[in-house]
Coordinates of C-alpha atoms in Angstrom, one line a residue:
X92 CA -40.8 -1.9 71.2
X93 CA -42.9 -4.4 68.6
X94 CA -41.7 -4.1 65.1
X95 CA -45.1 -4.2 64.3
X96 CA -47.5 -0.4 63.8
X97 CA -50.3 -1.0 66.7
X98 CA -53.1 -0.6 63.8
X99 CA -55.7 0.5 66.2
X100 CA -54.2 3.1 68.3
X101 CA -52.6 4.3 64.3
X102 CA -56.2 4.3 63.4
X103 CA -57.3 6.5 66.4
X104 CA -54.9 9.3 65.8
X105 CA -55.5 9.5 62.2
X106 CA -59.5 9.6 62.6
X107 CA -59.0 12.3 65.4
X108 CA -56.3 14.1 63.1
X109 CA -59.2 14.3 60.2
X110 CA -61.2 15.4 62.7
X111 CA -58.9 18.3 63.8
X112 CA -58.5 19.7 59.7
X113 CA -61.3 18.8 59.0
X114 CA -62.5 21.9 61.3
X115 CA -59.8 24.2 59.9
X116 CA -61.0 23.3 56.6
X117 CA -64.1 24.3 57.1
X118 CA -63.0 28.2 57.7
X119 CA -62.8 29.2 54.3
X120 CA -66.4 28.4 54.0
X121 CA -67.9 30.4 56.8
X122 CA -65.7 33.4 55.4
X123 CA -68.4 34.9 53.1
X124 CA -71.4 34.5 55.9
X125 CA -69.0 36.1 58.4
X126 CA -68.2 39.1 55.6
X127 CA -72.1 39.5 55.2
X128 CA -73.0 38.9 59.0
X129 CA -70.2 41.9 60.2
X130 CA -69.8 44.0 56.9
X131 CA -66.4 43.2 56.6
X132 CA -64.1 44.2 53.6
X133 CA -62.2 41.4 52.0
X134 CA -59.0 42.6 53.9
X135 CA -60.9 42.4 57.1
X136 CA -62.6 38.5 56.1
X137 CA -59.1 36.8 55.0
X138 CA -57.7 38.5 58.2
X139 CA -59.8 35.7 59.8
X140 CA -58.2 33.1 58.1
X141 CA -54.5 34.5 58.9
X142 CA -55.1 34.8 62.4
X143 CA -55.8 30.6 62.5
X144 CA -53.4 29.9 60.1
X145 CA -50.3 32.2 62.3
X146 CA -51.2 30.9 65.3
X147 CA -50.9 27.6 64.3
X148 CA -47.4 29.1 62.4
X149 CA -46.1 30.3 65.9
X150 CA -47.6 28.2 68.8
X151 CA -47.0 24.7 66.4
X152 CA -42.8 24.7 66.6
X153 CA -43.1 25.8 70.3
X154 CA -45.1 23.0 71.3
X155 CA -43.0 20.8 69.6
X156 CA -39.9 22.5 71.6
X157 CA -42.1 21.4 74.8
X158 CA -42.7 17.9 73.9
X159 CA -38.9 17.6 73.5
X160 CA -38.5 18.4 76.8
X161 CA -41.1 16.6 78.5
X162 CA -44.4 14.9 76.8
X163 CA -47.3 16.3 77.5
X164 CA -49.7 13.2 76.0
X165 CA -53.0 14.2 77.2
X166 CA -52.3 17.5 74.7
X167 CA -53.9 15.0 71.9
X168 CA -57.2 14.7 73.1
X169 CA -57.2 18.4 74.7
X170 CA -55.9 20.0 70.8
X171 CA -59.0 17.5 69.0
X172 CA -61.2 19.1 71.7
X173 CA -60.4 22.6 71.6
X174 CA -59.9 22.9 67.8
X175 CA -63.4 21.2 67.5
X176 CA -65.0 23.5 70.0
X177 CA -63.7 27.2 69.2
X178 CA -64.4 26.4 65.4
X179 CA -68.1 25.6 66.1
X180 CA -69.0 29.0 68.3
X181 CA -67.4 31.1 65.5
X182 CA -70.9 32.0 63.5
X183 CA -72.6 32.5 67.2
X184 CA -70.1 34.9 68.3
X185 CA -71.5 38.8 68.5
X186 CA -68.5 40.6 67.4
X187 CA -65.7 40.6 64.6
X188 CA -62.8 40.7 67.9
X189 CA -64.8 37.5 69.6
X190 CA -64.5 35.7 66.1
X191 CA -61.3 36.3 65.9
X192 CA -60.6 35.0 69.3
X193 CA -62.2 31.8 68.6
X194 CA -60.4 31.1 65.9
X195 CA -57.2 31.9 67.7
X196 CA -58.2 29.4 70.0
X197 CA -59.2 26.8 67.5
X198 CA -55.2 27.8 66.2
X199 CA -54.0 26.8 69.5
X200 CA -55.8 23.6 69.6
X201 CA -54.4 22.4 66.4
X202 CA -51.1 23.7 66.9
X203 CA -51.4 21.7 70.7
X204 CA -52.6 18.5 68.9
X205 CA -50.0 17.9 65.8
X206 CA -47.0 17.7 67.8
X207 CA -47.8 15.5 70.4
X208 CA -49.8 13.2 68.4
X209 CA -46.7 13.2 65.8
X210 CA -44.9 12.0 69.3
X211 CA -47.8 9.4 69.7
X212 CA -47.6 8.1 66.1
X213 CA -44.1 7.6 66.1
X214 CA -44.2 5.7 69.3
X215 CA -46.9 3.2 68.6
X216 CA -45.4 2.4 64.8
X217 CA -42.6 0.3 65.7
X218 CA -39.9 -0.2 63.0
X219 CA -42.4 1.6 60.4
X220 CA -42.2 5.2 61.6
X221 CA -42.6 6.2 57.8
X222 CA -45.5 4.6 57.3
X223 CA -47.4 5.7 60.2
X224 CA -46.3 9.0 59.3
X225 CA -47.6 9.0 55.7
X226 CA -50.8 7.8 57.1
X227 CA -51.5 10.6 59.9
X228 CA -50.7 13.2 56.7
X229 CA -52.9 11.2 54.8
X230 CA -55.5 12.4 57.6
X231 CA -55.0 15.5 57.8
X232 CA -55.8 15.5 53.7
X233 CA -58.5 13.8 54.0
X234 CA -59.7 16.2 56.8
X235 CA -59.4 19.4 54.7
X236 CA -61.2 18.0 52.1
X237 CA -64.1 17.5 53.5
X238 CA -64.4 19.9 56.1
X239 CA -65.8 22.1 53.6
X240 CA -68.4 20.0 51.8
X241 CA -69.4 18.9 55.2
X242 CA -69.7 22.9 57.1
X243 CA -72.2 23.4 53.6
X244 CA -74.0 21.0 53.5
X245 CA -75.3 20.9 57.3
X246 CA -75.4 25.0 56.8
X247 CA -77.5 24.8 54.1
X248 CA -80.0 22.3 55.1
X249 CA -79.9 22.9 58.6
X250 CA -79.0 26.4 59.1
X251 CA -76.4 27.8 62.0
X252 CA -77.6 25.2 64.5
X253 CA -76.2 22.6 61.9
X254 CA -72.2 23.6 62.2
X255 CA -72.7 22.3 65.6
X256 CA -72.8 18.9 64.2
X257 CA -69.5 19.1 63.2
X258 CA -68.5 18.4 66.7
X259 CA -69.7 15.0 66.0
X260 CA -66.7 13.6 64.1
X261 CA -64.7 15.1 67.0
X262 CA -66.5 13.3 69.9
X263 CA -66.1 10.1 67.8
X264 CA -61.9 11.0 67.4
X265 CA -62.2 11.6 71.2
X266 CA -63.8 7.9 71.9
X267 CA -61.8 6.6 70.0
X268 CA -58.7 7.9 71.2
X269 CA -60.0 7.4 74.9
X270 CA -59.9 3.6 73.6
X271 CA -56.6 3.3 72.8
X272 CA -55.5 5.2 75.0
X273 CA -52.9 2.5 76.9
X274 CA -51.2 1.7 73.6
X275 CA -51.1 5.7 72.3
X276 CA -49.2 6.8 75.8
X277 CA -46.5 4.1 75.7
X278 CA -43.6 6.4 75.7
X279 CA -40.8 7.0 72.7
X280 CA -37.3 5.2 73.2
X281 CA -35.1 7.6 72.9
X282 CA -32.0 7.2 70.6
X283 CA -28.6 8.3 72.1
X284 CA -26.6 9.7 69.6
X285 CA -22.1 8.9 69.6
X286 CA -20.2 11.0 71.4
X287 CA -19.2 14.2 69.8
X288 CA -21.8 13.7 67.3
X289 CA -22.8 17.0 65.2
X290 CA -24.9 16.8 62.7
X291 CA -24.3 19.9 60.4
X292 CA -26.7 21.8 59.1
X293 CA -27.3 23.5 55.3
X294 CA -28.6 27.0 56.2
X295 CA -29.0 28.0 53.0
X296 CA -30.5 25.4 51.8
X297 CA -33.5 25.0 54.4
X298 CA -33.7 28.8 53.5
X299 CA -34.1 28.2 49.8
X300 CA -36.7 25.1 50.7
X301 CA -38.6 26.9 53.0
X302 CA -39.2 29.8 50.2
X303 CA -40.3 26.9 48.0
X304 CA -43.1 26.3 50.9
X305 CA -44.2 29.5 51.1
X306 CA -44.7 30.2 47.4
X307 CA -46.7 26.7 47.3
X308 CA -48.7 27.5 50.1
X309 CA -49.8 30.8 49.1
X310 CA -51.2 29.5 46.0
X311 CA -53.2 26.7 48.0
X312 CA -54.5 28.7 50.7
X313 CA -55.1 31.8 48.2
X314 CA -57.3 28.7 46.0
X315 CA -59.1 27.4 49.2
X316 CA -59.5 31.3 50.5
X317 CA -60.5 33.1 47.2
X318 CA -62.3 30.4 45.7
X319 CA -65.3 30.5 48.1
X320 CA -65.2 34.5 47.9
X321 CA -65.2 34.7 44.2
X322 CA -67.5 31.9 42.8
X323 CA -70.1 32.0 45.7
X324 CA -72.6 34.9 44.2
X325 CA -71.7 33.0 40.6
X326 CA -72.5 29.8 41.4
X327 CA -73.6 29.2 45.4
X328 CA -72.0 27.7 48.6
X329 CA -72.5 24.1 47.3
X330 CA -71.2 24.3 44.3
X331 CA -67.8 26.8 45.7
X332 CA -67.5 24.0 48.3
X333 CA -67.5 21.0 45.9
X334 CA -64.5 23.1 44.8
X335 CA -62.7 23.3 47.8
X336 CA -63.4 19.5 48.2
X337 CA -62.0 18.7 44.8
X338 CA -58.9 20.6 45.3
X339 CA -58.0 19.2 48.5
X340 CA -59.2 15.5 48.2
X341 CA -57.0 15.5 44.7
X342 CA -54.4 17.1 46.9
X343 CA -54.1 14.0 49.3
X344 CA -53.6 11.9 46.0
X345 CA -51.0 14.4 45.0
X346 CA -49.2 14.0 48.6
X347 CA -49.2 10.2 48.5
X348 CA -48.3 10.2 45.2
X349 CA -45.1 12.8 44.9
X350 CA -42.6 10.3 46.5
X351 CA -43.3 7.7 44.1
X352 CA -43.2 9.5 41.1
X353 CA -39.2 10.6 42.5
X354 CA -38.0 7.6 43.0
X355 CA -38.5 6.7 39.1
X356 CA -38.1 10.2 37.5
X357 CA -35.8 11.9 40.2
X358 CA -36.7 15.1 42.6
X359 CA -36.3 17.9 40.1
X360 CA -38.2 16.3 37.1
X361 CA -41.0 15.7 39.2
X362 CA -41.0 19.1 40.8
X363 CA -40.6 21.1 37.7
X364 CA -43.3 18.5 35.5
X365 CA -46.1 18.9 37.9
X366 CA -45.5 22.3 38.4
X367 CA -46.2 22.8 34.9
X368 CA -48.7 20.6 35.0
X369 CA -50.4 23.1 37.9
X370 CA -49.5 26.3 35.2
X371 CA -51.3 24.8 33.0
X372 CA -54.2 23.4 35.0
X373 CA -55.0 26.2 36.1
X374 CA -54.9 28.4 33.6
X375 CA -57.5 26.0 32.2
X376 CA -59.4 26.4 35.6
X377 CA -59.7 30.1 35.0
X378 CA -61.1 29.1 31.3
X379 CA -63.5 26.6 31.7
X380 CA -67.0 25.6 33.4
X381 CA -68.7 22.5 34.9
X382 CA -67.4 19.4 35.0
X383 CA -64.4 20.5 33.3
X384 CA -63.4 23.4 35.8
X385 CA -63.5 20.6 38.8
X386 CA -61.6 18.2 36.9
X387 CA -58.5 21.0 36.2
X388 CA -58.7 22.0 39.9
X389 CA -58.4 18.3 40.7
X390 CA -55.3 18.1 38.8
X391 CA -53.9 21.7 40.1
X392 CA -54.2 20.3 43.8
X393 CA -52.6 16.8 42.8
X394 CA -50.0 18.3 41.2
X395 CA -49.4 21.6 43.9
X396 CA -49.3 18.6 46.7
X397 CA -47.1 16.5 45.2
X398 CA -44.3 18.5 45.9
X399 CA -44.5 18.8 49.3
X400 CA -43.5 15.6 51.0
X401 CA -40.9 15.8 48.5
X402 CA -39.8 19.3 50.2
X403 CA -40.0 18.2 54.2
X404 CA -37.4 15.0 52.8
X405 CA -35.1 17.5 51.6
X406 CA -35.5 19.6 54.9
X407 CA -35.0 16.5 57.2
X408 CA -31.8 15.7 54.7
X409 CA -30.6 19.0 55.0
X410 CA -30.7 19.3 59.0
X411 CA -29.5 15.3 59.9
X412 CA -29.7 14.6 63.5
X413 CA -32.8 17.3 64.1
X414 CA -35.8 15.7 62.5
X415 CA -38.2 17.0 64.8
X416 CA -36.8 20.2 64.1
X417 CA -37.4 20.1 60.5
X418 CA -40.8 18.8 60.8
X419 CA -41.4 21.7 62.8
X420 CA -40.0 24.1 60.5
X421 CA -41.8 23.0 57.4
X422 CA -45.3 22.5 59.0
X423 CA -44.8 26.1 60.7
X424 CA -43.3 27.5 57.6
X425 CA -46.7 26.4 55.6
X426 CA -49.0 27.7 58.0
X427 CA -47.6 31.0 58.2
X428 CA -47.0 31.4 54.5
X429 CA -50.6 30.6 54.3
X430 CA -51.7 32.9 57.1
X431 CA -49.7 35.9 55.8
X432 CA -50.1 35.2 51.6
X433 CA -53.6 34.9 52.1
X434 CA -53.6 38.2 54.4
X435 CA -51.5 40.0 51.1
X436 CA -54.1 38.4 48.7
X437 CA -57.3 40.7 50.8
X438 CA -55.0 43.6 50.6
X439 CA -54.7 43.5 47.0
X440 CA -58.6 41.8 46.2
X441 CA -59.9 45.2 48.1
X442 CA -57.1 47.1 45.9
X443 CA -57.7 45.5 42.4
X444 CA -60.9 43.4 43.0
X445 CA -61.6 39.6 43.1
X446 CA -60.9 38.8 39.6
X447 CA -57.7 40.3 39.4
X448 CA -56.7 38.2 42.7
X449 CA -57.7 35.0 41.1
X450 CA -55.3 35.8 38.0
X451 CA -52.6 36.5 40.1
X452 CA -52.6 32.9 42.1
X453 CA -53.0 31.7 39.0
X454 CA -49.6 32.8 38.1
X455 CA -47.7 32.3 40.9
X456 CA -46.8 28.8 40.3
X457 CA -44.2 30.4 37.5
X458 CA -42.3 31.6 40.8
X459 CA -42.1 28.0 42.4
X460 CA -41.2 27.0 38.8
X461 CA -38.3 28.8 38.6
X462 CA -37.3 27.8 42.5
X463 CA -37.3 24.4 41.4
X464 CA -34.5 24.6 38.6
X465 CA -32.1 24.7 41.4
X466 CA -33.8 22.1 43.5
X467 CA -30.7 19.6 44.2
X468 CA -31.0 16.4 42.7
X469 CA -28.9 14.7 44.9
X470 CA -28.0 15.0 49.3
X471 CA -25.8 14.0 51.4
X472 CA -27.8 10.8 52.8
X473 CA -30.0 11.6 56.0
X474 CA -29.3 9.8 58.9
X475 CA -32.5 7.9 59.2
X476 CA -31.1 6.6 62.5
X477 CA -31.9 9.5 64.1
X478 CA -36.0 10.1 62.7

């Protein structure tokens, strides 16, 4: 296998994985037209989003269980399609159970495509698996940061028929991975491992690091969820999806960024500053308007993101010898977290109202705060042989 990442084919999967978020991204949006369109209650609207974001939860680490056993490539380019597809009908649908269906589908499609086109990535990346890696995450950012800007904006200037143009991106992806398609389907060496090789496993501590997911992803997908629902009859769709945007494009900075900032200050340090730094952000968030607001939401998603390459690492670390595996656990893990916090969140918006909800996120980050106290500064080295 070339030393060498095959740029284009790295290129292809990383457009088409913008394009697949990018269409989850866009959910949270089309929450408050679907709440109006069906007279749904807050519990009954976020139950939406936690249908996509479980399936995905469930369906991604079983998939990936599949692709261990035999690689299913064309899965890439079906996941892009399907994800694309189900998302657009969702506004056209007649009925609250058809809308859900969709975006069960839609689940499905994403949960196919990550996977396999992880799979794909690593085998067209040569000696530079991490690098590849970073950049298909880097994607997926970039996808749920403008997926929302992009659903308004063609909804409010072109009405319904306009989130069919969201299937555009997609159909480029889809060329484009149709292009490369010889260099993305060259198959994975696999790596044979000594005999009598076990690689032991820290329960505990993949428990302990998968709470720290779920408390992070709670407070982003309770941000991207109650955000829209909160400050749309304040300030309107574009200005609640400039938001969004703002969170989640900041949050790709944050992402690139966390691994950097540990190797000069150290895991903990940098865990425990930016999730101060989040605290405080948002508390000034909650306090302030314009310009300001967007620019301590910017910093809140930078900071909540920077965490979490920093926290697959230390789940890779902690299970040596089953990478894959701890992918697959941390990427389910946020999903569902996000799926079933945002789900608690309705319950207690119908309970105590919008504003209340908005406080409570807002707090939350005190929890990962104290989680990350006993973050470990130092592992037992991960055998990077066997990524």
């Amino acid at each position: 296998m070339a030393s060498e990442i095959h740029r284009k084919s790295l290129a292809a999967i990383t457009l088409s994985h913008i394009t697949v978020d990018m269409q989850t991204g866009a959910l949270p949006i089309l929450l408050p037209l679907l709440l109006t369109g069906f007279g749904l209650s807050y519990a009954g609207a976020a139950a939406i989003m936690t249908a996509n974001q479980v399936v995905i939860a469930v369906a991604q680490p079983l998939f990936g269980l599949l692709g261990d056993r035999r690689s299913y490539k064309w899965l890439v380019w079906a996941g892009c399609l399907l994800t694309g597809v189900a998302m657009a009908s969702v506004l056209w649908l007649p009925s609250y159970g058809l809308v859900v269906l969709a975006v069960i589908l839609s689940g499905l499609g994403s949960a196919a495509f990550h996977p396999e086109a992880l799979s794909r990535v690593r085998a067209i990346s040569g000696s530079k698996a991490a690098s590849a890696t970073s950049v298909f995450f880097s994607g997926g950012n970039i996808g749920f940061a403008v997926g929302p800007i992009l659903a308004t904006v063609l909804l409010e200037r072109l009405g319904k028929p306009g989130i069919f143009l969201m299937l555009v991106p997609t159909a480029i992806g889809l060329a484009l991975l149709a292009s490369q398609w010889r260099f993305i389907t060259r198959d994975l060496p696999r790596k044979v491992r000594p005999a009598g090789h076990k690689a032991p496993l820290a329960l505990g501590l993949v428990t302990f690091l998968m709470s720290l997911i779920t408390l992070r992803m709670v407070v982003t997908g309770g941000l991207q969820t109650f955000i829209p629902l909160y400050y749309s009859p304040q300030l309107g769709n574009e200005a609640t999806a400039l938001m969004v945007t703002v969170l989640l494009i900041f949050g790709a900075v944050g992402t690139l960024s966390g691994g950097l900032l540990a190797d000069r200050l150290g895991r903990r340090p940098t865990m425990i500053v930016t999730i101060l730094l989040a605290l405080l952000c948002l508390w000034g968030f909650s306090h302030s308007e314009g310009w300001l607001r967007l620019v301590f939401l910017g910093i809140t998603g930078a900071s909540l993101s920077s965490i979490w390459p920093l926290i697959v690492v230390m789940m890779q670390e902690a299970m040596p010898g089953n990478v894959g595996l701890a992918s697959g656990l941390s990427l389910g893990t946020s999903y569902g977290a996000t799926g079933l916090g945002v789900a608690a969140l309705g319950a207690f918006a119908d309970h105590f109202g919008l504003a209340q909800t908005m406080t409570l996120i807002t707090l939350m980050p005190l929890a990962i705060f104290v989680l990350t106290l006993f973050v470990p500064e130092k592992m037992a080295k991960p055998a990077v042989a066997s990524d």
